[in-house]
Tab-separated table of C-alpha atoms and ligand atoms in Angstrom:
chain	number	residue	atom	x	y	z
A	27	UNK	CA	22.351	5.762	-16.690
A	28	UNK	CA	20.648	7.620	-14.285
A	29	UNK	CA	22.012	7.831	-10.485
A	30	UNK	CA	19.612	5.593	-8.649
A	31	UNK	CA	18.434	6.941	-5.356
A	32	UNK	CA	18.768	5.158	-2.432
A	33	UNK	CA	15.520	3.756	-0.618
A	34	UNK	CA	14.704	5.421	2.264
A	35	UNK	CA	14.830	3.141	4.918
A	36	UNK	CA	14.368	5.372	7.976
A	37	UNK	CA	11.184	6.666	6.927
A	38	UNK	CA	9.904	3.147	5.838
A	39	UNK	CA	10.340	2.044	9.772
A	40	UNK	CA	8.794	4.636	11.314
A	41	UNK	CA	5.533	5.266	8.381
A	42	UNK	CA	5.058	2.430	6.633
A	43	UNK	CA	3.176	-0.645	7.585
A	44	UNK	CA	4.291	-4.138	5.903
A	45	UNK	CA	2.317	-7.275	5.752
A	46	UNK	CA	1.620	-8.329	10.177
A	47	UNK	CA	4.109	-6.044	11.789
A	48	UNK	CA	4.274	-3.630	14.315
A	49	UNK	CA	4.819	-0.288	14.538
A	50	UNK	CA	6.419	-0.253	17.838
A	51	UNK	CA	9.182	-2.424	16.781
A	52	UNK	CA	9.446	-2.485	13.110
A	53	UNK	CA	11.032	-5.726	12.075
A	54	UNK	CA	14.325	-4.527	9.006
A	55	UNK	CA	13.239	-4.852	5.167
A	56	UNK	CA	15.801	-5.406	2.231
A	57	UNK	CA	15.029	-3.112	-0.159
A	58	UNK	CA	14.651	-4.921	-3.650
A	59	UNK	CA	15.143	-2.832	-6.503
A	60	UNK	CA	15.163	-5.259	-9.490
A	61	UNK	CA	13.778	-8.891	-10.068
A	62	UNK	CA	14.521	-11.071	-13.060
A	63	UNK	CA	13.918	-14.739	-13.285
A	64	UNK	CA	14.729	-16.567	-10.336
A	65	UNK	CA	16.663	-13.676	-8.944
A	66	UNK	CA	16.244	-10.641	-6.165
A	67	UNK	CA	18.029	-7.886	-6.618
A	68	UNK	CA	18.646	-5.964	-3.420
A	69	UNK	CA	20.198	-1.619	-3.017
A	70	UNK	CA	24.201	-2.999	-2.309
A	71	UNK	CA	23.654	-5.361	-5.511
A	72	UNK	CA	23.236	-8.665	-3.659
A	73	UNK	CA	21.335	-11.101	-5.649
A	74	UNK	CA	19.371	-13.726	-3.928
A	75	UNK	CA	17.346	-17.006	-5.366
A	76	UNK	CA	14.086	-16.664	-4.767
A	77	UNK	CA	12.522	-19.506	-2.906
A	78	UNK	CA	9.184	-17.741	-1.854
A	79	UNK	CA	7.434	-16.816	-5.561
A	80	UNK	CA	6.334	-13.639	-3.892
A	81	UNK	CA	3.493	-15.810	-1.710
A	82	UNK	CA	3.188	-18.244	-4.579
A	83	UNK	CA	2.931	-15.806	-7.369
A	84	UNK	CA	5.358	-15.257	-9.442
A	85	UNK	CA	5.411	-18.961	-10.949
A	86	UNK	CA	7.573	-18.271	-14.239
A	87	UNK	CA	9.922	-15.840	-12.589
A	88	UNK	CA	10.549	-12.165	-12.523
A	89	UNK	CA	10.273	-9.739	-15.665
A	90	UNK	CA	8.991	-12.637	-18.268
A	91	UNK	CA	8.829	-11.514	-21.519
A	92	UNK	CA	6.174	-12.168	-22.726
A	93	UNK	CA	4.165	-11.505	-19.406
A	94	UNK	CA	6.099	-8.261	-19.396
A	95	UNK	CA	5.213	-7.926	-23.160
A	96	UNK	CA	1.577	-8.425	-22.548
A	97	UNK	CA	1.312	-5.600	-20.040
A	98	UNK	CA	2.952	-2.952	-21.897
A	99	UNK	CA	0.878	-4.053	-24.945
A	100	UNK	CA	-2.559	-3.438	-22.687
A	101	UNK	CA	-0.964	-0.280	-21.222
A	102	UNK	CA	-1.051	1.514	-24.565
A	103	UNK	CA	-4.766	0.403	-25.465
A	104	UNK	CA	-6.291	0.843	-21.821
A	105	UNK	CA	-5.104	0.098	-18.451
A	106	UNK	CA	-8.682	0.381	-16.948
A	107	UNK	CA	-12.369	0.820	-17.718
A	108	UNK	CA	-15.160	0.251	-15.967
A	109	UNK	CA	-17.074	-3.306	-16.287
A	110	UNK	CA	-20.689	-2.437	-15.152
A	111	UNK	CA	-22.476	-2.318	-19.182
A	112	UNK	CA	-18.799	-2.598	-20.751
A	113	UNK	CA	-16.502	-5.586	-21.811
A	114	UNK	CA	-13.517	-6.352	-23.222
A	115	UNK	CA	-11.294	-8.701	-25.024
A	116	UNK	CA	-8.780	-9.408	-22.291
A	117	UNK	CA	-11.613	-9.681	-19.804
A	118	UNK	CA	-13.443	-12.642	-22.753
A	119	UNK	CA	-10.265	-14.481	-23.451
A	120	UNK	CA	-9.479	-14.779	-19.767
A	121	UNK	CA	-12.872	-16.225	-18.671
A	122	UNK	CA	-12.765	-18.503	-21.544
A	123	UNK	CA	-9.506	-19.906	-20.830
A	124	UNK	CA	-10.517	-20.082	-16.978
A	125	UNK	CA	-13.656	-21.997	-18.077
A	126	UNK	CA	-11.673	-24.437	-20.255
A	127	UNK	CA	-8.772	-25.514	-17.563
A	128	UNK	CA	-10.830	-25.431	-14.179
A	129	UNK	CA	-12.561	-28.663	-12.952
A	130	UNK	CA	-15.457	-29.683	-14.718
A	131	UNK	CA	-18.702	-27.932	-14.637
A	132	UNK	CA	-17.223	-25.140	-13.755
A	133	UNK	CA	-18.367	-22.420	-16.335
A	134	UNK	CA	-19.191	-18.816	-14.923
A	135	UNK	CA	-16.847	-16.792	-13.830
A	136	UNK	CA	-16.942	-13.611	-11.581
A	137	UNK	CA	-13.599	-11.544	-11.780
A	138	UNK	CA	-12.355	-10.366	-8.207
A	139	UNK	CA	-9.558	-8.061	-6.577
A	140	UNK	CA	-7.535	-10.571	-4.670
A	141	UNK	CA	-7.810	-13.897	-2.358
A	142	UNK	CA	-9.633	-12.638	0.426
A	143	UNK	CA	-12.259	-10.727	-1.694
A	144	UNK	CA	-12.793	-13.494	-4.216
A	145	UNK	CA	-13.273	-15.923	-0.835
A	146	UNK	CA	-15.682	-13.023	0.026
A	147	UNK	CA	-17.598	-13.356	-3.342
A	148	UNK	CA	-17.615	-17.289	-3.263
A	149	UNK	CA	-19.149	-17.291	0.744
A	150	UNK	CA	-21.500	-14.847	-0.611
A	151	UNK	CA	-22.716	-16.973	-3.092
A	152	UNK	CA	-23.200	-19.587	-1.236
A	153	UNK	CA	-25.193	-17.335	1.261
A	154	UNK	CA	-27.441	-15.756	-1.972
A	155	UNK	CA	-27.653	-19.471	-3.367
A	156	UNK	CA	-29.672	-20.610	-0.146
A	157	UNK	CA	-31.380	-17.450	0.141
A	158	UNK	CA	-32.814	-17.743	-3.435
A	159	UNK	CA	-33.856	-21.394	-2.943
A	160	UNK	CA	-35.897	-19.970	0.246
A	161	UNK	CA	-33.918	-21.682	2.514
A	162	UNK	CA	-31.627	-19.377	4.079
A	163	UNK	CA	-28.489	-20.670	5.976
A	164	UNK	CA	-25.779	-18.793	7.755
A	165	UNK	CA	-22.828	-21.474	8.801
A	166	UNK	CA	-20.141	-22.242	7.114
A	167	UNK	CA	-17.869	-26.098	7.850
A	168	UNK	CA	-14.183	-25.702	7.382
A	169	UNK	CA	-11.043	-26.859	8.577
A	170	UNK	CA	-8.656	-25.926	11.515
A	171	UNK	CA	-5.594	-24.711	10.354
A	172	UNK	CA	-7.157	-23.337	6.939
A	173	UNK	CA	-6.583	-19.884	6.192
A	174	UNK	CA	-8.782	-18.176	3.450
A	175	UNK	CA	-8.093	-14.128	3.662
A	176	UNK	CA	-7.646	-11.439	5.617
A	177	UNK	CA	-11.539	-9.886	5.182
A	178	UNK	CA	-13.996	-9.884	8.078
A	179	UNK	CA	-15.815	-13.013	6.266
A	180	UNK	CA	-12.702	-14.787	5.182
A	181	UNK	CA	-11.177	-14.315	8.527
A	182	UNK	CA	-14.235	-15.929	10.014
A	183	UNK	CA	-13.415	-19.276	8.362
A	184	UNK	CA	-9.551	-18.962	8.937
A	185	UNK	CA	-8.206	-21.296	11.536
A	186	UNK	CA	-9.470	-19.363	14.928
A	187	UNK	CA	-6.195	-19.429	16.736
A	188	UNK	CA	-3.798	-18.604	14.295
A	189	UNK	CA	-6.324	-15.855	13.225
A	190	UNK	CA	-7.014	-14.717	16.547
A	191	UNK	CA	-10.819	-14.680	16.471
A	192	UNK	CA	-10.267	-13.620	20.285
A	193	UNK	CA	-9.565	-9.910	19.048
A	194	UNK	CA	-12.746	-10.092	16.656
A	195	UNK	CA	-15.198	-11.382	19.236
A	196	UNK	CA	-18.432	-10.101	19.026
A	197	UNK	CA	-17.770	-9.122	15.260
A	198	UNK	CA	-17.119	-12.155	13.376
A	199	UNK	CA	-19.628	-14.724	12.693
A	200	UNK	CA	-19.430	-17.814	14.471
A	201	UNK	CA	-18.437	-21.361	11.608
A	202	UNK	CA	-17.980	-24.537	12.805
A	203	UNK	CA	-14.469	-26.229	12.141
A	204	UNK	CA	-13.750	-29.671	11.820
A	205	UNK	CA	-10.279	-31.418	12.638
A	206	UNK	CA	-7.785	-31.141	9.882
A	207	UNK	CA	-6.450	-33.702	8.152
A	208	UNK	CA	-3.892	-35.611	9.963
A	209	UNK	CA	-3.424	-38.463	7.221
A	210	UNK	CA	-0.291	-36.631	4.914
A	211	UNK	CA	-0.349	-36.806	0.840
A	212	UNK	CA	1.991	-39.778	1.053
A	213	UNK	CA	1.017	-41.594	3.658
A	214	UNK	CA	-1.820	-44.447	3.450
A	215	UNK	CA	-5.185	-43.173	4.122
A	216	UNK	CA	-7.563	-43.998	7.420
A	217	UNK	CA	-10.815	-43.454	7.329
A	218	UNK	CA	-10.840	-42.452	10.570
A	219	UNK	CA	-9.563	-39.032	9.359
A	220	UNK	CA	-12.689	-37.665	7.935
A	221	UNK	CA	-14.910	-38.654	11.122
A	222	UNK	CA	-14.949	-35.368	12.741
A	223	UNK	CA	-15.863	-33.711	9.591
A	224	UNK	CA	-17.909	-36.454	8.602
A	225	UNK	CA	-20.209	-36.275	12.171
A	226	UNK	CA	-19.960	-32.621	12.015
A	227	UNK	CA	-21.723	-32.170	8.569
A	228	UNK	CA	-24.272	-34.979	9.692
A	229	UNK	CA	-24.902	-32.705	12.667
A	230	UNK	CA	-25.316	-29.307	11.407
A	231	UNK	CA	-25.877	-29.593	7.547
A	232	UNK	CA	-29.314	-27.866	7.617
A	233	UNK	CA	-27.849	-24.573	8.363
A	234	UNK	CA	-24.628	-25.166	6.553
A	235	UNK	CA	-24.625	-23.004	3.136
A	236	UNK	CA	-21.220	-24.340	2.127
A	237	UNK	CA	-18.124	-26.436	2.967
A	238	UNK	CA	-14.829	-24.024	1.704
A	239	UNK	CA	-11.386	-25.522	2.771
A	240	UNK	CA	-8.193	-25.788	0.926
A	241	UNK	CA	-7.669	-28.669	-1.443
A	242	UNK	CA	-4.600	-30.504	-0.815
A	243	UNK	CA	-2.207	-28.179	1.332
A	244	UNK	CA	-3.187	-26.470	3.848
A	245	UNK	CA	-1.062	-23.009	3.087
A	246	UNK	CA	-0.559	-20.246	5.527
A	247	UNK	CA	-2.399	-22.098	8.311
A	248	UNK	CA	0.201	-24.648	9.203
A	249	UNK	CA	1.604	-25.820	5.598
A	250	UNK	CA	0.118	-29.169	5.846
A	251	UNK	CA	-0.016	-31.251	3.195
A	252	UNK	CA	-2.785	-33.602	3.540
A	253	UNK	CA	-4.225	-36.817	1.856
A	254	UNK	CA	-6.539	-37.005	-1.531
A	255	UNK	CA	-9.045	-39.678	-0.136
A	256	UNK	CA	-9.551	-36.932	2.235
A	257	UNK	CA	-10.959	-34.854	0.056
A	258	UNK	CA	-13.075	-36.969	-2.183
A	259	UNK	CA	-15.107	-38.196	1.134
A	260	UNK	CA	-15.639	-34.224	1.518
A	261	UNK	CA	-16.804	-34.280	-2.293
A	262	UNK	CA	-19.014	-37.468	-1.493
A	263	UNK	CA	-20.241	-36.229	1.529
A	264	UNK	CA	-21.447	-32.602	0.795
A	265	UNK	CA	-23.341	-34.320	-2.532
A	266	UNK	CA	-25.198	-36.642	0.296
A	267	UNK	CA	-26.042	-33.788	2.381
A	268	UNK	CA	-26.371	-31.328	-0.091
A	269	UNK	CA	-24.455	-28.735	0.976
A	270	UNK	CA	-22.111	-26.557	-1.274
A	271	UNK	CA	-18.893	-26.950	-2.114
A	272	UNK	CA	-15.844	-24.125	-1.999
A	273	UNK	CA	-12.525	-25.135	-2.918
A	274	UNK	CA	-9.820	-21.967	-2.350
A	275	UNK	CA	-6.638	-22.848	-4.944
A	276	UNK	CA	-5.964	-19.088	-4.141
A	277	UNK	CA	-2.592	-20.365	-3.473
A	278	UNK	CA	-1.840	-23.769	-4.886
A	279	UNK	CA	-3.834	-23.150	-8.749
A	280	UNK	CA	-2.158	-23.090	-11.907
A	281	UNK	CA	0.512	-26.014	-11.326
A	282	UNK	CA	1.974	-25.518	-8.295
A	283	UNK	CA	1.116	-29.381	-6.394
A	284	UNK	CA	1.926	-30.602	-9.810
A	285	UNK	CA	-1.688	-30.496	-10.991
A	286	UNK	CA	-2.598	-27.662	-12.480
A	287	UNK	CA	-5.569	-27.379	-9.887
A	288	UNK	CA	-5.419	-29.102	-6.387
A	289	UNK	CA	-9.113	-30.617	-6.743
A	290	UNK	CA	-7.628	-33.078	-9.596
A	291	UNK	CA	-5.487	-35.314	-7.128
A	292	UNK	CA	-8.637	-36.449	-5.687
A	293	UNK	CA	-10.424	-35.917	-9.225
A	294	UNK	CA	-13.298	-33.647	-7.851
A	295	UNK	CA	-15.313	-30.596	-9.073
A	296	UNK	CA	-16.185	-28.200	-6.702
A	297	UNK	CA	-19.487	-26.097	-6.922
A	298	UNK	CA	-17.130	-22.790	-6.616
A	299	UNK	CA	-13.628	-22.146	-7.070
A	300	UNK	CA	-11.665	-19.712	-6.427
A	301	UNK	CA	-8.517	-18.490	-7.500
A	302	UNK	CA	-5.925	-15.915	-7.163
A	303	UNK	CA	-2.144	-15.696	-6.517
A	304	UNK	CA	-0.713	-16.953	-9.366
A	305	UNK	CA	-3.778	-15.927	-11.755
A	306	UNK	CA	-1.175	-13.525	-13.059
A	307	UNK	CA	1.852	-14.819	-12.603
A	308	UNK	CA	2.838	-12.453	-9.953
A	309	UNK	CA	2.841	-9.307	-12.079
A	310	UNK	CA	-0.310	-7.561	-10.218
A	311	UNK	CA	-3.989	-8.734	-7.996
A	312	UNK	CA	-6.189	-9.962	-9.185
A	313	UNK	CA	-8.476	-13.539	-8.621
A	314	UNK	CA	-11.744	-15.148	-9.857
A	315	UNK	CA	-14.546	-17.313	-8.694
A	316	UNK	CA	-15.244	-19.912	-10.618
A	317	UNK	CA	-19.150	-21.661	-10.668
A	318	UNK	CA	-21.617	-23.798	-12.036
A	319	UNK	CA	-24.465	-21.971	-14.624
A	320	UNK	CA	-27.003	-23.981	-12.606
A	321	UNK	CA	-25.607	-22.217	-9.390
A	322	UNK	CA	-25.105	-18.806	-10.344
A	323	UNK	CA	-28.976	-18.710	-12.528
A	324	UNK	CA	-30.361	-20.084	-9.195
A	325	UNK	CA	-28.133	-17.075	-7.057
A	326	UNK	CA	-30.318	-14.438	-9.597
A	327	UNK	CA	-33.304	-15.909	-9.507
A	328	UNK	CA	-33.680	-14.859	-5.585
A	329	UNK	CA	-35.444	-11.652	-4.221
A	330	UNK	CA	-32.022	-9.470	-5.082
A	331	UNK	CA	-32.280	-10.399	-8.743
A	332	UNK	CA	-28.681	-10.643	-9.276
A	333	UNK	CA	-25.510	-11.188	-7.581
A	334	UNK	CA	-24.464	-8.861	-5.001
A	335	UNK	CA	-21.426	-8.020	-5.824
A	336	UNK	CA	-18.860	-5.265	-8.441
A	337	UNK	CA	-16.397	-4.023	-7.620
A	338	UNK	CA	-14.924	-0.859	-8.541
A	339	UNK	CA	-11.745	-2.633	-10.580
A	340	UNK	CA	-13.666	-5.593	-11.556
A	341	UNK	CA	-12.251	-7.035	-14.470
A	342	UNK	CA	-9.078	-4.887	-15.095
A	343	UNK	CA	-7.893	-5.057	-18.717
A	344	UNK	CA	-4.368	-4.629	-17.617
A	345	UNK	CA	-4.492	-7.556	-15.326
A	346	UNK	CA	-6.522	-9.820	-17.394
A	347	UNK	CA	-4.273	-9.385	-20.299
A	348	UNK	CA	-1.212	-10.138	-18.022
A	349	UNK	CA	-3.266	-13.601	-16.865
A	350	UNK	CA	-4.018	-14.201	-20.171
A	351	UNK	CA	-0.008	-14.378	-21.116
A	352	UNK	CA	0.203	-16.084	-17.936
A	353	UNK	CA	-2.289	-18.811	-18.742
A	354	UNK	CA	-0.409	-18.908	-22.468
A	355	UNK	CA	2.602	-20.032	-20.731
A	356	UNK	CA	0.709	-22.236	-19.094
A	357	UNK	CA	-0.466	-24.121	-21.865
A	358	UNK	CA	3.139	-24.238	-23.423
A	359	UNK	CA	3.033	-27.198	-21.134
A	360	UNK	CA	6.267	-26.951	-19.607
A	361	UNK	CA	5.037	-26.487	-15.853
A	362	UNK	CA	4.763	-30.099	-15.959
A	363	UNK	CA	7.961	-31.329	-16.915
A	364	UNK	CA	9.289	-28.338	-14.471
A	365	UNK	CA	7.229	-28.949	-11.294
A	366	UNK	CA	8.489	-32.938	-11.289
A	367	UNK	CA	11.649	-32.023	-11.715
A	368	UNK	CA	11.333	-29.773	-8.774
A	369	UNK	CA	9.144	-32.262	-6.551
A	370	UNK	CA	11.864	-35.282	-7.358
A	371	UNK	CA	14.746	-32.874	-6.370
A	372	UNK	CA	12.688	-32.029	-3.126
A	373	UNK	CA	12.418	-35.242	-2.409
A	374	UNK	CA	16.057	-36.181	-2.582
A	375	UNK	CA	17.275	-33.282	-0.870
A	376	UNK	CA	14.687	-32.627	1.840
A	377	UNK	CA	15.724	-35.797	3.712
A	378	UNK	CA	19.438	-34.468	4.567
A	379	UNK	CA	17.439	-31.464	6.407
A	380	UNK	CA	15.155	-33.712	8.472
A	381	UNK	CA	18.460	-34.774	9.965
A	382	UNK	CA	19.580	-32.037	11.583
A	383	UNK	CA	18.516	-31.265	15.772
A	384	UNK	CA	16.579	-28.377	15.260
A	385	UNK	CA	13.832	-29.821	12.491
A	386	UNK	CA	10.729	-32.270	13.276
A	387	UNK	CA	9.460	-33.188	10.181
A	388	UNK	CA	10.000	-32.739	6.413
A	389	UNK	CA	7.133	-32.874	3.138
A	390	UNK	CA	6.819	-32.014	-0.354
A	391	UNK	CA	4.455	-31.690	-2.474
A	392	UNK	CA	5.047	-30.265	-6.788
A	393	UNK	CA	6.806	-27.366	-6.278
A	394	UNK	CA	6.338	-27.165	-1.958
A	395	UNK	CA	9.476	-27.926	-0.057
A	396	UNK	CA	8.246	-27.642	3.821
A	397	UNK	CA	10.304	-28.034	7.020
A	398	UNK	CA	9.164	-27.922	10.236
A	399	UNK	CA	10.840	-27.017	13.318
A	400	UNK	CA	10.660	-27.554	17.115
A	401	UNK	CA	10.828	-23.959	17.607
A	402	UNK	CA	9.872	-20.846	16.312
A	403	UNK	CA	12.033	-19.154	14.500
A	404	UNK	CA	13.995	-15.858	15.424
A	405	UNK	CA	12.779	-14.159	12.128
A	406	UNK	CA	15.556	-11.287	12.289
A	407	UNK	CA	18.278	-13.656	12.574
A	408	UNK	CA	17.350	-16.337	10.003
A	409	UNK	CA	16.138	-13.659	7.468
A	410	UNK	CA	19.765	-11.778	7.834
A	411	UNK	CA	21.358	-15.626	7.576
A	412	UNK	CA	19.365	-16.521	4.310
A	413	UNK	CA	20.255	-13.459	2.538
A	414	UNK	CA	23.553	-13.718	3.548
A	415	UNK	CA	23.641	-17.278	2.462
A	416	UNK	CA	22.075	-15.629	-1.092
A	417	UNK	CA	18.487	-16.600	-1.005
A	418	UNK	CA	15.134	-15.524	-0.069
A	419	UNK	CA	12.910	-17.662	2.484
A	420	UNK	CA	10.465	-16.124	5.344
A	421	UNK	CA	9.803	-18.571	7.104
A	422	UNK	CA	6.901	-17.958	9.871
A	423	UNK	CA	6.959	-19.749	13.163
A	424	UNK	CA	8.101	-23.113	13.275
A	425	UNK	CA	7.892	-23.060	9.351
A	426	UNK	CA	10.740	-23.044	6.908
A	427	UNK	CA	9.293	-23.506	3.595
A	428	UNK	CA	9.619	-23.040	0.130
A	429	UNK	CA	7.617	-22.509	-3.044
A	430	UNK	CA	10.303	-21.606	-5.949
A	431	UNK	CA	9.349	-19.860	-9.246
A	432	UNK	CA	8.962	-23.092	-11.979
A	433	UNK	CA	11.361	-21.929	-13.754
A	434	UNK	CA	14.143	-22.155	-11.042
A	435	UNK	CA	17.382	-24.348	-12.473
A	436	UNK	CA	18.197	-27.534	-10.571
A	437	UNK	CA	21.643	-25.906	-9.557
A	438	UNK	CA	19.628	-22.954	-8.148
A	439	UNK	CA	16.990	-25.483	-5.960
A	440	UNK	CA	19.843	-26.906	-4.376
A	441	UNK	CA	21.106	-23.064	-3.773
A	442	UNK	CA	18.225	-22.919	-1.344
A	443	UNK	CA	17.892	-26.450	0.274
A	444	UNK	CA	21.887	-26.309	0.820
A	445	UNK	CA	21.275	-22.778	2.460
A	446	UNK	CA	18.152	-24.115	4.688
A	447	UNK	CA	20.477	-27.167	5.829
A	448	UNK	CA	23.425	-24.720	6.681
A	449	UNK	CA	21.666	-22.073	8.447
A	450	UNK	CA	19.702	-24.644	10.204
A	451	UNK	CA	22.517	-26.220	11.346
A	452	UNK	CA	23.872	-24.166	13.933
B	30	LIG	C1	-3.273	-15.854	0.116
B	30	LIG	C2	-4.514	-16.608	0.291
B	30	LIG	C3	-5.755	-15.970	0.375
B	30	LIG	C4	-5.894	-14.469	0.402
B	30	LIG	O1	-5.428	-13.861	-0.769
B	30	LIG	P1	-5.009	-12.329	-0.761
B	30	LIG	O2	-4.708	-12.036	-2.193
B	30	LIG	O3	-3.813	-12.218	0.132
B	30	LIG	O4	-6.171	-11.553	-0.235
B	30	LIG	C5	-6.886	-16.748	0.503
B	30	LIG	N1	-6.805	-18.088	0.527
B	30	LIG	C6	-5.637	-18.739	0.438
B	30	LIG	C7	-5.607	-20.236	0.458
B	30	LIG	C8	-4.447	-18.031	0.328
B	30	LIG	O5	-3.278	-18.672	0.276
């Protein structure tokens, strides 16, 4: 076997940039060297569980098989070609099974790069759509504490404090928010929670191209899980007004709030979906948006002539063959069975948590365990205590939270709620 050489730490602090840190005082990494199943394996050897899916990605584990399988398989055909004049297999077989499982109506599909650009290529639709029609409109309504990308656009309808739209003044277009939901998944609904969002479409709908917000849970923004009822009165109330529809599953598609898309819980279509994350089961980026015909013939027929939009990796065979093995699995069925399980061991376990000083509030959701804190968390310490407790959860400010692979054992689940209680309790 060969001698494996050690990562080099030093130079990773003081050259490399990692997802929102600084330079000046580089926050420590664990260097991972393997991953298989539910299972991190760090330089010394350590295994930990993984609670985190790799930001919701990795949904059937680490090194599948036949995921695995499926990329080495597209590797020796073509890893890459060009998708301007050319298609492919992977590329047809993907779309088609993308058109079958999403919401109904739902039947053209545009292949994107990751979230933020496939949130990107949905706002521009929406944009092109009005355009087209000869009514051009430039606002967007979503919610505070949604978070939809880290693009100039996407950051534009992200939750303005958390974002820091401060920093971007000047730059980034000006959307109007409504007041997030405060009614939560299982509690019982008041209509008084869509009035803001209900006045402020009444308001401003004639320059409003499209409503995007996240169905369901409210991810990186705040981790708020919010009520269905909620979101049909958005469904009924952009069809009064007319106004477009964008639903990002970017991170809860494909099974993860125990329907396989968000939008079923309040049994809506949107006009465009997108998704991402989990498209291929963590193995590389890639996302899609997901329209009506009617929509994206009326986009074309506008002064441009088509959509706007190609990007240089559109399409990748290597990635759509990996999210077609991904959406296989998928249909196997056994997401189901294996998000329940996960949601009714959540929801016996989560409640010993909300005990302890430090925590305000536990929720669930399919596979979502979320616990909130009074505080912010010291992210060096808690990061050192979880791995040294065996797991992996990053929390972020007064969020502990986590979103296990599918596949993760009951045994291993209580691994990482027994490690949250401990380390919280302290
Ligand atoms: C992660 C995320 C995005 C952005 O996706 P990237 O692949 O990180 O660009 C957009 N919307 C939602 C809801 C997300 O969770």
């Amino acid at each position: 076997m060969q001698k494996q050489r050690r990562v080099d730490l030093a130079f990773d602090q003081q050259h490399i940039w990692h997802p929102y840190t600084s330079t000046v005082t580089p926050l420590p990494c664990y260097p991972v060297t393997e991953a298989n199943g539910v299972y991190l394996t760090l330089e010394d050897g350590t295994q930990l569980i993984d609670g985190m899916s790799s930001w919701w990605s990795a949904i059937h584990g680490y090194n599948n098989p036949q995921l695995t399988a499926a990329a080495k398989t597209q590797l020796d055909k073509m890893s890459h070609v060009m998708f301007g004049g050319i298609t492919h297999q992977p590329a047809v077989d993907l779309c088609k099974k993308l058109v079958a499982i999403t919401p109904q109506g739902l039947d053209t599909v545009f292949l994107a790069d990751s979230g933020s650009v496939a949130v990107e290529v949905a706002l521009k639709m929406a944009l092109q759509y009005w355009h087209a029609k000869g009514e051009p409109r430039a606002k967007f309504l979503t919610l505070s504490h949604g978070y939809h990308g880290d693009t100039f656009a996407a950051m534009s309808v992200t939750d303005p404090d958390n974002s820091m739209h401060s920093i971007y003044k000047g730059f980034l277009p000006q959307h109007i928010f409504a007041d997030s939901p405060q009614c939560g998944f299982w509690e019982q609904w008041d209509e008084n929670d869509i009035g803001d969002f209900s006045n402020k479409l009444a308001h401003n709908h004639q320059h409003i191209a499209a409503v995007i917000l996240e169905p369901i849970v409210q991810g990186a923004g705040g981790m708020r899980l919010y009520h269905p009822t909620y979101l049909r009165r958005v469904r009924e109330l952009c069809d009064h007004y007319g106004v477009l529809l964008i639903a990002d599953e970017i991170a809860v598609g494909f099974g993860r709030t125990g329907k396989l898309f968000a939008c079923e819980h309040a049994e809506i279509s949107p006009d465009i979906l997108c998704v991402g994350k989990a498209l291929t089961g963590g193995y590389m980026t890639l996302s899609a948006v997901i329209t009506q015909k009617s929509i994206a013939d009326t986009v074309c027929s506008g002064e441009a002539g088509c959509f706007m939009h190609g990007p240089t990796f559109m399409g990748n065979p290597l990635a759509c063959a990996v999210a077609n093995a991904n959406l296989e699995l998928l249909e196997q069925n056994k997401w189901q069975q294996q998000v329940a399980a996960i949601e009714n061991q959540l929801a016996n376990e989560l409640p010993q948590i909300a005990t302890l000083e430090k925590v305000k509030q536990v929720r669930w959701l399919g596979a979502i365990g979320v616990i909130e804190l009074h505080q912010p968390v010291d992210m060096v310490a808690i990061q050192q205590a979880f791995v040294n407790a065996g797991v992996w959860i990053r929390p972020f400010g007064r969020l502990v939270y986590i979103m296990p692979p599918y596949i993760i054992t009951s045994s291993q689940l209580s691994s990482l709620t027994q490690a949250i209680y401990q380390v919280l309790n302290i």
